[in-house]
Short mmCIF file of C-alpha atoms and ligand atoms in Angstrom, two decimals:
data_model
loop_
_atom_site.label_atom_id
_atom_site.label_comp_id
_atom_site.label_asym_id
_atom_site.label_seq_id
_atom_site.Cartn_x
_atom_site.Cartn_y
_atom_site.Cartn_z
CA MET A 1290 0.70 25.41 76.10
CA PRO A 1291 3.06 28.06 77.43
CA ASP A 1292 4.58 27.30 80.80
CA LEU A 1293 3.00 29.93 82.99
CA ALA A 1294 2.93 27.67 86.01
CA ALA A 1295 4.10 30.23 88.50
CA GLN A 1296 2.24 33.19 87.03
CA ARG A 1297 -1.24 34.39 86.45
CA PRO A 1298 -2.32 32.50 83.32
CA THR A 1299 -3.09 35.54 81.18
CA TRP A 1300 -0.97 35.85 78.08
CA ALA A 1301 -0.74 37.11 74.52
CA GLU A 1302 0.39 34.50 72.04
CA ILE A 1303 2.41 35.88 69.14
CA ASN A 1304 2.54 33.60 66.15
CA LEU A 1305 5.79 34.50 64.36
CA ASP A 1306 5.09 32.01 61.55
CA ASN A 1307 1.95 33.97 60.71
CA LEU A 1308 3.96 37.21 60.84
CA ILE A 1309 6.40 35.78 58.29
CA HIS A 1310 3.55 34.46 56.17
CA ASN A 1311 1.98 37.93 56.15
CA PHE A 1312 5.32 39.47 55.23
CA ARG A 1313 5.77 37.08 52.30
CA VAL A 1314 2.30 37.52 50.81
CA THR A 1315 2.62 41.28 51.15
CA ARG A 1316 6.03 41.29 49.50
CA ALA A 1317 4.73 39.14 46.65
CA ALA A 1318 1.86 41.59 46.13
CA VAL A 1319 3.97 44.74 45.96
CA GLY A 1320 6.35 43.04 43.55
CA GLY A 1321 10.06 42.89 42.93
CA GLY A 1322 12.10 46.06 43.00
CA VAL A 1323 10.16 47.39 45.96
CA ALA A 1324 11.91 47.13 49.32
CA ILE A 1325 9.90 46.56 52.48
CA MET A 1326 10.10 48.52 55.72
CA PRO A 1327 7.92 46.80 58.31
CA ALA A 1328 6.58 49.35 60.80
CA VAL A 1329 7.61 48.03 64.22
CA LYS A 1330 6.87 51.19 66.16
CA ALA A 1331 4.86 51.02 69.38
CA ASP A 1332 6.49 47.70 70.26
CA ALA A 1333 5.33 46.30 66.91
CA TYR A 1334 1.75 47.39 67.60
CA GLY A 1335 1.90 45.53 70.92
CA HIS A 1336 3.34 42.33 69.43
CA GLY A 1337 6.90 42.85 70.71
CA ALA A 1338 9.28 44.84 68.50
CA VAL A 1339 12.47 42.91 69.16
CA GLU A 1340 11.05 39.45 68.48
CA CYS A 1341 9.04 40.63 65.48
CA ALA A 1342 11.99 42.52 63.99
CA ARG A 1343 14.27 39.51 64.45
CA ALA A 1344 11.80 37.26 62.66
CA LEU A 1345 11.21 39.80 59.89
CA GLU A 1346 14.91 40.45 59.49
CA SER A 1347 15.58 36.79 58.87
CA ALA A 1348 12.64 36.70 56.45
CA GLY A 1349 14.30 39.46 54.41
CA ALA A 1350 12.91 42.78 55.64
CA ASP A 1351 14.98 45.59 54.11
CA TRP A 1352 14.33 48.33 56.64
CA PHE A 1353 12.47 48.86 59.90
CA GLY A 1354 10.26 51.82 60.75
CA VAL A 1355 10.03 53.08 64.32
CA ALA A 1356 8.31 56.17 65.65
CA LEU A 1357 10.86 57.27 68.26
CA PRO A 1358 14.64 57.01 68.15
CA GLU A 1359 14.34 55.25 71.54
CA GLU A 1360 12.57 52.40 69.79
CA GLY A 1361 15.45 52.20 67.34
CA PHE A 1362 18.04 52.12 70.14
CA THR A 1363 16.23 49.11 71.60
CA LEU A 1364 16.32 47.30 68.26
CA ARG A 1365 20.03 47.99 67.81
CA GLN A 1366 20.77 46.78 71.35
CA ALA A 1367 18.93 43.59 70.44
CA GLY A 1368 21.22 43.11 67.45
CA ILE A 1369 19.00 44.25 64.58
CA THR A 1370 21.28 45.31 61.74
CA ARG A 1371 19.00 46.47 58.91
CA PRO A 1372 18.57 50.23 58.42
CA ILE A 1373 16.05 51.80 60.81
CA LEU A 1374 14.03 54.90 59.95
CA CYS A 1375 12.74 57.12 62.76
CA LEU A 1376 9.38 58.00 61.23
CA ALA A 1377 8.40 60.73 63.65
CA GLY A 1378 11.74 62.54 63.63
CA PHE A 1379 13.84 63.08 66.73
CA TRP A 1380 14.12 65.36 69.71
CA GLU A 1381 16.76 67.86 70.61
CA GLY A 1382 19.62 66.02 72.29
CA GLN A 1383 19.11 62.72 70.50
CA GLU A 1384 21.41 63.54 67.54
CA GLU A 1385 24.51 61.84 68.96
CA SER A 1386 22.68 58.66 69.91
CA ILE A 1387 21.03 58.50 66.51
CA ILE A 1388 24.43 58.60 64.87
CA ALA A 1389 25.96 56.16 67.35
CA HIS A 1390 23.17 53.65 66.73
CA ARG A 1391 23.23 54.19 62.96
CA LEU A 1392 19.58 55.20 62.78
CA THR A 1393 18.20 57.19 59.87
CA PRO A 1394 16.07 60.12 60.97
CA VAL A 1395 13.12 61.60 59.12
CA VAL A 1396 13.60 65.36 59.01
CA PHE A 1397 11.11 68.15 58.36
CA ARG A 1398 12.64 71.12 60.22
CA LEU A 1399 15.76 73.12 59.48
CA ASP A 1400 16.78 73.40 63.10
CA GLY A 1401 16.74 69.60 63.27
CA LEU A 1402 19.01 69.40 60.24
CA ASP A 1403 21.29 72.00 61.74
CA ARG A 1404 21.70 70.05 64.99
CA LEU A 1405 22.14 66.78 63.14
CA ASN A 1406 24.77 68.35 60.91
CA GLN A 1407 26.75 69.61 63.92
CA ALA A 1408 26.56 66.20 65.56
CA ALA A 1409 27.69 64.52 62.33
CA ARG A 1410 30.63 66.92 62.05
CA ASN A 1411 31.58 66.28 65.68
CA ALA A 1412 31.44 62.55 65.06
CA GLY A 1413 33.49 62.96 61.90
CA CYS A 1414 31.02 61.15 59.68
CA ASN A 1415 28.35 61.71 57.06
CA VAL A 1416 24.78 61.05 58.08
CA ASP A 1417 21.87 60.08 55.83
CA TYR A 1418 18.38 61.39 56.42
CA HIS A 1419 14.99 61.15 54.73
CA LEU A 1420 13.09 64.34 53.99
CA LYS A 1421 9.40 64.27 54.75
CA ILE A 1422 6.99 66.23 52.57
CA ASP A 1423 3.49 67.13 53.75
CA THR A 1424 1.25 66.44 50.78
CA GLY A 1425 -2.04 66.44 52.65
CA MET A 1426 -1.78 64.60 55.93
CA GLY A 1427 -1.14 67.90 57.68
CA ARG A 1428 0.90 66.30 60.43
CA LEU A 1429 4.65 66.19 59.77
CA GLY A 1430 6.55 67.33 56.72
CA VAL A 1431 7.76 70.33 54.78
CA GLN A 1432 4.84 71.98 53.02
CA CYS A 1433 5.05 71.77 49.24
CA SER A 1434 4.89 75.56 48.94
CA GLU A 1435 8.00 75.89 51.09
CA LEU A 1436 10.01 73.09 49.61
CA GLU A 1437 12.21 75.17 47.27
CA THR A 1438 13.32 77.51 50.04
CA PHE A 1439 13.82 74.62 52.41
CA LEU A 1440 16.03 72.83 49.88
CA ASP A 1441 18.09 76.00 49.28
CA ASP A 1442 18.75 76.09 53.00
CA THR A 1443 19.89 72.48 53.18
CA VAL A 1444 22.88 73.05 50.89
CA ARG A 1445 24.98 74.27 53.79
CA PHE A 1446 24.70 71.02 55.76
CA GLU A 1447 27.87 69.46 54.49
CA SER A 1448 27.91 66.41 56.74
CA LEU A 1449 24.38 65.36 55.80
CA ARG A 1450 23.10 63.46 52.81
CA LEU A 1451 19.47 63.59 51.73
CA ASP A 1452 19.03 59.91 50.93
CA GLY A 1453 15.25 59.49 50.94
CA VAL A 1454 12.12 61.46 50.18
CA MET A 1455 8.83 60.46 51.72
CA THR A 1456 5.27 61.45 52.42
CA HIS A 1457 2.32 59.87 54.19
CA LEU A 1458 -1.11 59.28 52.68
CA ALA A 1459 -4.07 60.31 54.80
CA SER A 1460 -6.95 58.35 53.24
CA ALA A 1461 -5.54 55.47 51.21
CA ASP A 1462 -7.94 53.11 52.98
CA ASN A 1463 -10.96 54.95 51.62
CA SER A 1464 -11.75 54.62 47.91
CA ASP A 1465 -14.29 57.45 48.22
CA GLN A 1466 -11.29 59.70 48.73
CA SER A 1467 -9.21 58.35 45.87
CA LEU A 1468 -9.07 61.77 44.19
CA PHE A 1469 -7.50 63.25 47.29
CA THR A 1470 -5.02 60.37 47.45
CA GLU A 1471 -4.16 60.73 43.74
CA GLN A 1472 -3.56 64.41 44.38
CA GLN A 1473 -1.24 63.58 47.28
CA ILE A 1474 0.68 61.20 45.03
CA ASN A 1475 0.93 63.87 42.30
CA LEU A 1476 2.20 66.45 44.76
CA PHE A 1477 4.71 63.95 46.03
CA GLU A 1478 5.99 63.15 42.54
CA SER A 1479 6.54 66.86 41.88
CA ALA A 1480 8.30 67.20 45.21
CA VAL A 1481 10.59 64.29 44.39
CA GLU A 1482 11.51 65.93 41.08
CA ALA A 1483 12.21 69.22 42.84
CA VAL A 1484 14.47 67.45 45.33
CA GLN A 1485 16.29 65.55 42.63
CA SER A 1486 17.01 68.56 40.47
CA LYS A 1487 18.05 70.65 43.47
CA ILE A 1488 20.49 68.25 45.04
CA GLN A 1489 21.82 66.67 41.88
CA SER A 1490 24.37 69.47 41.79
CA LYS A 1491 25.80 67.89 44.95
CA GLY A 1492 26.44 64.74 42.94
CA HIS A 1493 23.86 62.65 44.74
CA ARG A 1494 20.35 61.38 44.21
CA PRO A 1495 18.09 60.26 47.06
CA ARG A 1496 18.01 56.47 46.90
CA TRP A 1497 14.69 55.93 48.66
CA ILE A 1498 11.31 57.20 47.52
CA HIS A 1499 8.34 56.13 49.66
CA SER A 1500 4.82 57.08 50.60
CA ALA A 1501 2.76 53.95 51.24
CA SER A 1502 1.70 52.22 54.43
CA SER A 1503 -0.41 49.01 54.27
CA ALA A 1504 -3.46 50.58 52.65
CA GLY A 1505 -1.56 52.68 50.12
CA ALA A 1506 0.86 49.93 49.14
CA LEU A 1507 -2.03 47.66 48.15
CA ALA A 1508 -4.46 50.14 46.60
CA TYR A 1509 -2.06 52.55 44.85
CA PRO A 1510 0.79 50.87 42.96
CA ARG A 1511 2.01 54.33 41.93
CA ALA A 1512 2.54 55.18 45.62
CA ARG A 1513 4.98 52.33 46.18
CA GLY A 1514 8.08 54.12 44.97
CA ASN A 1515 10.93 51.76 45.73
CA LEU A 1516 10.04 51.18 49.38
CA VAL A 1517 6.76 50.52 51.18
CA ARG A 1518 6.07 50.80 54.91
CA PRO A 1519 3.41 48.28 55.91
CA GLY A 1520 2.52 47.76 59.54
CA GLY A 1521 -1.03 46.52 60.12
CA VAL A 1522 -1.28 43.83 57.47
CA LEU A 1523 1.95 42.21 58.69
CA TYR A 1524 0.26 41.71 62.06
CA GLY A 1525 -2.78 40.26 60.32
CA LEU A 1526 -4.84 43.39 60.99
CA TRP A 1527 -6.58 44.36 57.78
CA ARG A 1528 -10.37 44.45 58.04
CA ASP A 1529 -10.29 48.04 59.29
CA VAL A 1530 -6.96 48.89 57.66
CA ILE A 1531 -7.12 48.39 53.91
CA SER A 1532 -9.68 49.78 51.51
CA PRO A 1533 -12.75 47.55 51.22
CA SER A 1534 -12.12 47.58 47.46
CA THR A 1535 -8.67 45.98 47.93
CA GLU A 1536 -8.55 42.20 47.70
CA PRO A 1537 -7.31 40.75 51.04
CA LEU A 1538 -4.25 38.53 50.66
CA GLY A 1539 -4.94 35.84 53.22
CA TRP A 1540 -3.18 37.60 56.08
CA ARG A 1541 -3.33 35.62 59.30
CA PRO A 1542 -3.78 37.06 62.79
CA VAL A 1543 -0.52 37.19 64.74
CA MET A 1544 -1.70 38.02 68.26
CA SER A 1545 -4.17 36.12 70.35
CA LEU A 1546 -5.10 37.05 73.91
CA ARG A 1547 -5.93 34.32 76.38
CA THR A 1548 -6.63 33.78 80.05
CA ARG A 1549 -8.28 31.20 82.31
CA ILE A 1550 -11.32 30.81 84.54
CA VAL A 1551 -10.57 31.51 88.20
CA LEU A 1552 -13.95 30.66 89.72
CA VAL A 1553 -17.32 29.37 88.54
CA LYS A 1554 -20.55 29.71 90.48
CA THR A 1555 -24.27 29.32 90.03
CA VAL A 1556 -26.31 32.35 91.00
CA GLN A 1557 -30.05 32.86 91.35
CA ALA A 1558 -32.22 35.01 89.10
CA GLY A 1559 -32.03 38.66 90.14
CA THR A 1560 -28.36 38.58 91.18
CA PRO A 1561 -26.46 41.82 90.47
CA LEU A 1562 -22.93 41.28 89.13
CA GLY A 1563 -19.79 43.38 89.39
CA TYR A 1564 -19.25 47.05 90.27
CA GLY A 1565 -22.48 48.97 90.31
CA GLY A 1566 -24.48 45.82 89.69
CA THR A 1567 -24.95 46.89 86.08
CA PHE A 1568 -25.94 43.37 85.08
CA VAL A 1569 -28.69 41.52 86.90
CA THR A 1570 -29.30 37.88 86.02
CA ALA A 1571 -32.70 37.22 84.46
CA HIS A 1572 -32.64 33.56 85.49
CA GLU A 1573 -30.41 31.15 87.32
CA SER A 1574 -27.00 31.47 85.67
CA ARG A 1575 -23.51 30.04 85.74
CA ILE A 1576 -21.06 32.88 86.06
CA ALA A 1577 -17.30 32.56 85.65
CA THR A 1578 -14.66 34.99 86.83
CA ILE A 1579 -11.73 35.38 84.44
CA ALA A 1580 -8.24 36.66 85.19
CA ILE A 1581 -8.10 39.72 83.00
CA GLY A 1582 -9.23 43.33 83.27
CA TYR A 1583 -8.80 46.77 81.85
CA GLU A 1584 -5.28 47.12 83.20
CA ASP A 1585 -4.39 44.30 80.82
CA GLY A 1586 -6.04 46.08 77.92
CA LEU A 1587 -9.46 44.43 78.04
CA ARG A 1588 -11.30 47.65 77.48
CA ARG A 1589 -13.96 48.75 79.93
CA GLU A 1590 -16.27 49.69 77.05
CA LEU A 1591 -16.72 45.93 76.62
CA SER A 1592 -18.69 45.82 79.89
CA ASN A 1593 -22.02 44.06 79.23
CA ARG A 1594 -21.07 44.00 75.55
CA GLY A 1595 -18.05 41.91 74.70
CA GLN A 1596 -17.81 38.22 74.11
CA VAL A 1597 -15.16 35.60 74.74
CA ILE A 1598 -14.77 31.94 73.75
CA VAL A 1599 -14.79 29.07 76.24
CA ARG A 1600 -14.72 25.44 75.11
CA GLY A 1601 -15.29 26.61 71.56
CA LEU A 1602 -18.50 28.43 72.50
CA PRO A 1603 -19.32 32.11 72.88
CA ALA A 1604 -19.76 33.52 76.38
CA PRO A 1605 -20.85 37.13 76.95
CA ILE A 1606 -19.08 39.52 79.28
CA VAL A 1607 -21.52 40.44 82.05
CA GLY A 1608 -21.24 43.41 84.39
CA ARG A 1609 -18.41 45.89 84.34
CA VAL A 1610 -14.93 44.91 83.26
CA SER A 1611 -12.82 45.74 86.30
CA MET A 1612 -9.11 46.36 86.66
CA ASP A 1613 -7.94 42.77 87.05
CA LEU A 1614 -11.03 40.61 86.78
CA THR A 1615 -14.04 40.22 84.52
CA LEU A 1616 -17.22 38.15 84.67
CA ILE A 1617 -18.63 36.03 81.87
CA ASP A 1618 -21.87 34.10 81.60
CA VAL A 1619 -21.14 30.44 80.91
CA SER A 1620 -24.69 29.19 81.33
CA ASP A 1621 -24.58 27.89 77.75
CA VAL A 1622 -21.12 26.35 78.09
CA VAL A 1623 -22.24 23.33 80.02
CA ALA A 1624 -18.89 21.92 81.06
CA ALA A 1625 -17.14 25.24 81.75
CA SER A 1626 -14.94 24.88 84.80
CA VAL A 1627 -12.08 26.41 86.72
CA ASN A 1628 -8.86 26.66 84.72
CA ASP A 1629 -10.55 26.47 81.31
CA GLU A 1630 -8.82 28.57 78.69
CA VAL A 1631 -10.73 31.70 77.71
CA VAL A 1632 -10.04 33.38 74.38
CA ILE A 1633 -10.48 37.15 74.29
CA ILE A 1634 -8.91 37.63 70.86
CA GLY A 1635 -8.04 34.68 68.66
CA SER A 1636 -9.57 31.34 67.85
CA GLN A 1637 -10.56 28.18 69.64
CA GLY A 1638 -12.27 25.32 67.87
CA GLU A 1639 -14.30 26.71 64.99
CA ARG A 1640 -14.82 30.07 66.56
CA GLN A 1641 -12.75 33.23 66.16
CA ILE A 1642 -12.76 36.73 67.62
CA THR A 1643 -10.63 39.21 65.68
CA ALA A 1644 -9.01 42.37 67.02
CA GLU A 1645 -11.02 44.21 64.35
CA GLU A 1646 -14.30 42.91 65.84
CA VAL A 1647 -13.29 43.94 69.34
CA ALA A 1648 -12.28 47.35 67.98
CA ALA A 1649 -15.60 47.85 66.21
CA GLN A 1650 -17.46 47.04 69.42
CA ILE A 1651 -15.72 49.83 71.28
CA GLY A 1652 -15.58 52.33 68.43
CA THR A 1653 -11.89 52.22 67.61
CA ILE A 1654 -9.48 50.49 65.23
CA SER A 1655 -7.66 47.20 65.69
CA TYR A 1656 -4.31 48.99 66.12
CA GLU A 1657 -5.52 50.61 69.34
CA VAL A 1658 -6.67 47.22 70.60
CA THR A 1659 -3.35 45.40 70.10
CA CYS A 1660 -1.27 48.43 71.16
CA GLY A 1661 -3.42 48.56 74.28
CA ILE A 1662 -2.51 45.08 75.55
CA SER A 1663 -0.37 46.19 78.47
CA ASP A 1664 3.10 45.13 79.56
CA ARG A 1665 1.52 43.19 82.41
CA VAL A 1666 0.48 40.59 79.86
CA PRO A 1667 3.44 38.38 78.99
CA ARG A 1668 4.00 37.77 75.26
CA VAL A 1669 4.56 34.13 74.43
CA TYR A 1670 6.23 33.59 71.05
CA LEU A 1671 5.28 30.60 68.91
C1 PLP B 2322 2.71 53.66 61.21
C2 PLP B 2322 3.16 54.15 59.91
C3 PLP B 2322 3.13 53.31 58.80
C4 PLP B 2322 2.49 51.94 58.82
O1 PLP B 2322 1.09 52.09 58.71
P1 PLP B 2322 0.12 50.82 58.62
O2 PLP B 2322 -1.24 51.38 58.48
O3 PLP B 2322 0.27 50.07 59.90
O4 PLP B 2322 0.54 50.01 57.46
C5 PLP B 2322 3.67 53.79 57.63
N1 PLP B 2322 4.21 55.04 57.56
C6 PLP B 2322 4.23 55.87 58.61
C7 PLP B 2322 4.83 57.23 58.46
C8 PLP B 2322 3.71 55.46 59.81
O5 PLP B 2322 3.73 56.30 60.86
#
């Protein structure tokens, strides 16, 4: 049990052994010759980027993927040494820090390259970048139709080296859209050829070719290139991440979310509970108050809908989830008492609640659930 003696006993347990297990089975599945870039953006999907990256680095991760350069600075300050790719590019003014922290930016705009080139020249060094191609995601990337012109314009950036080419698949988790995905992969392969023939004259070939996140890496071997960028499956999130036609690899959940009972009471039939009295007891009930609310990331949509586990048994959430407190009905958990551990996500005894299940209940995906566990909830690393 974590020592939370002097704090509210609401915590997220992060099982780093399961993270490493997930990394290993994923690496075995994508095969030798393919490097792995765990996505640790968004504080490792709420799991804690520094701790997760440290564990993954010692397990052999080749790269790390962050969204913002700021996330990369944090990893460098924590002593992470593997290459770090800034997946969502960078903002004006961040060029110097990117170079100082040895981050590799993704680039998709000429003005970005121009600024990076100036910063590299000022720093007296050569800087690697990865070029992003938009093959159908429609979000970031140079459009295929503009690639030739774009490449012609990059020749003048003498302090930069195009060391990777990448794209992002929009629907790799959906086998109904496999034609679209195949088309994205085809477009990407042509783009890679165009890049190679164009910059070969500069005596260099991009070393890294990548397009696959979790779903793509598993369902489309051709999309692996020599580097894959899994996020979700490493955190044991897969039921709403990979294609249903992909065989799951025994990934284990990494995060569990736990709290304790603050108060238990017996109330009469007809008692309204919580804000607005949206739940009214049908019969005499035992109601427990638990120390977690929507500020912690227990989503308000779970009001009168969600379920938790107490003493290995299910207990429904009753009334509205409020900011710091929530009510559960423990009428069927005979011995439930103050201080009992309550599992919101995770397992206890034989019973388990996954982040995917919670997500489905509120109409979102598991990533939004784990990313949404707020900073107020301490992470306890196992
Ligand atoms: C987040 C992200 C990934 C990882 O996606 P998962 O679905 O978590 O595997 C890969 N590539 C890019 C560009 C991303 O932004």
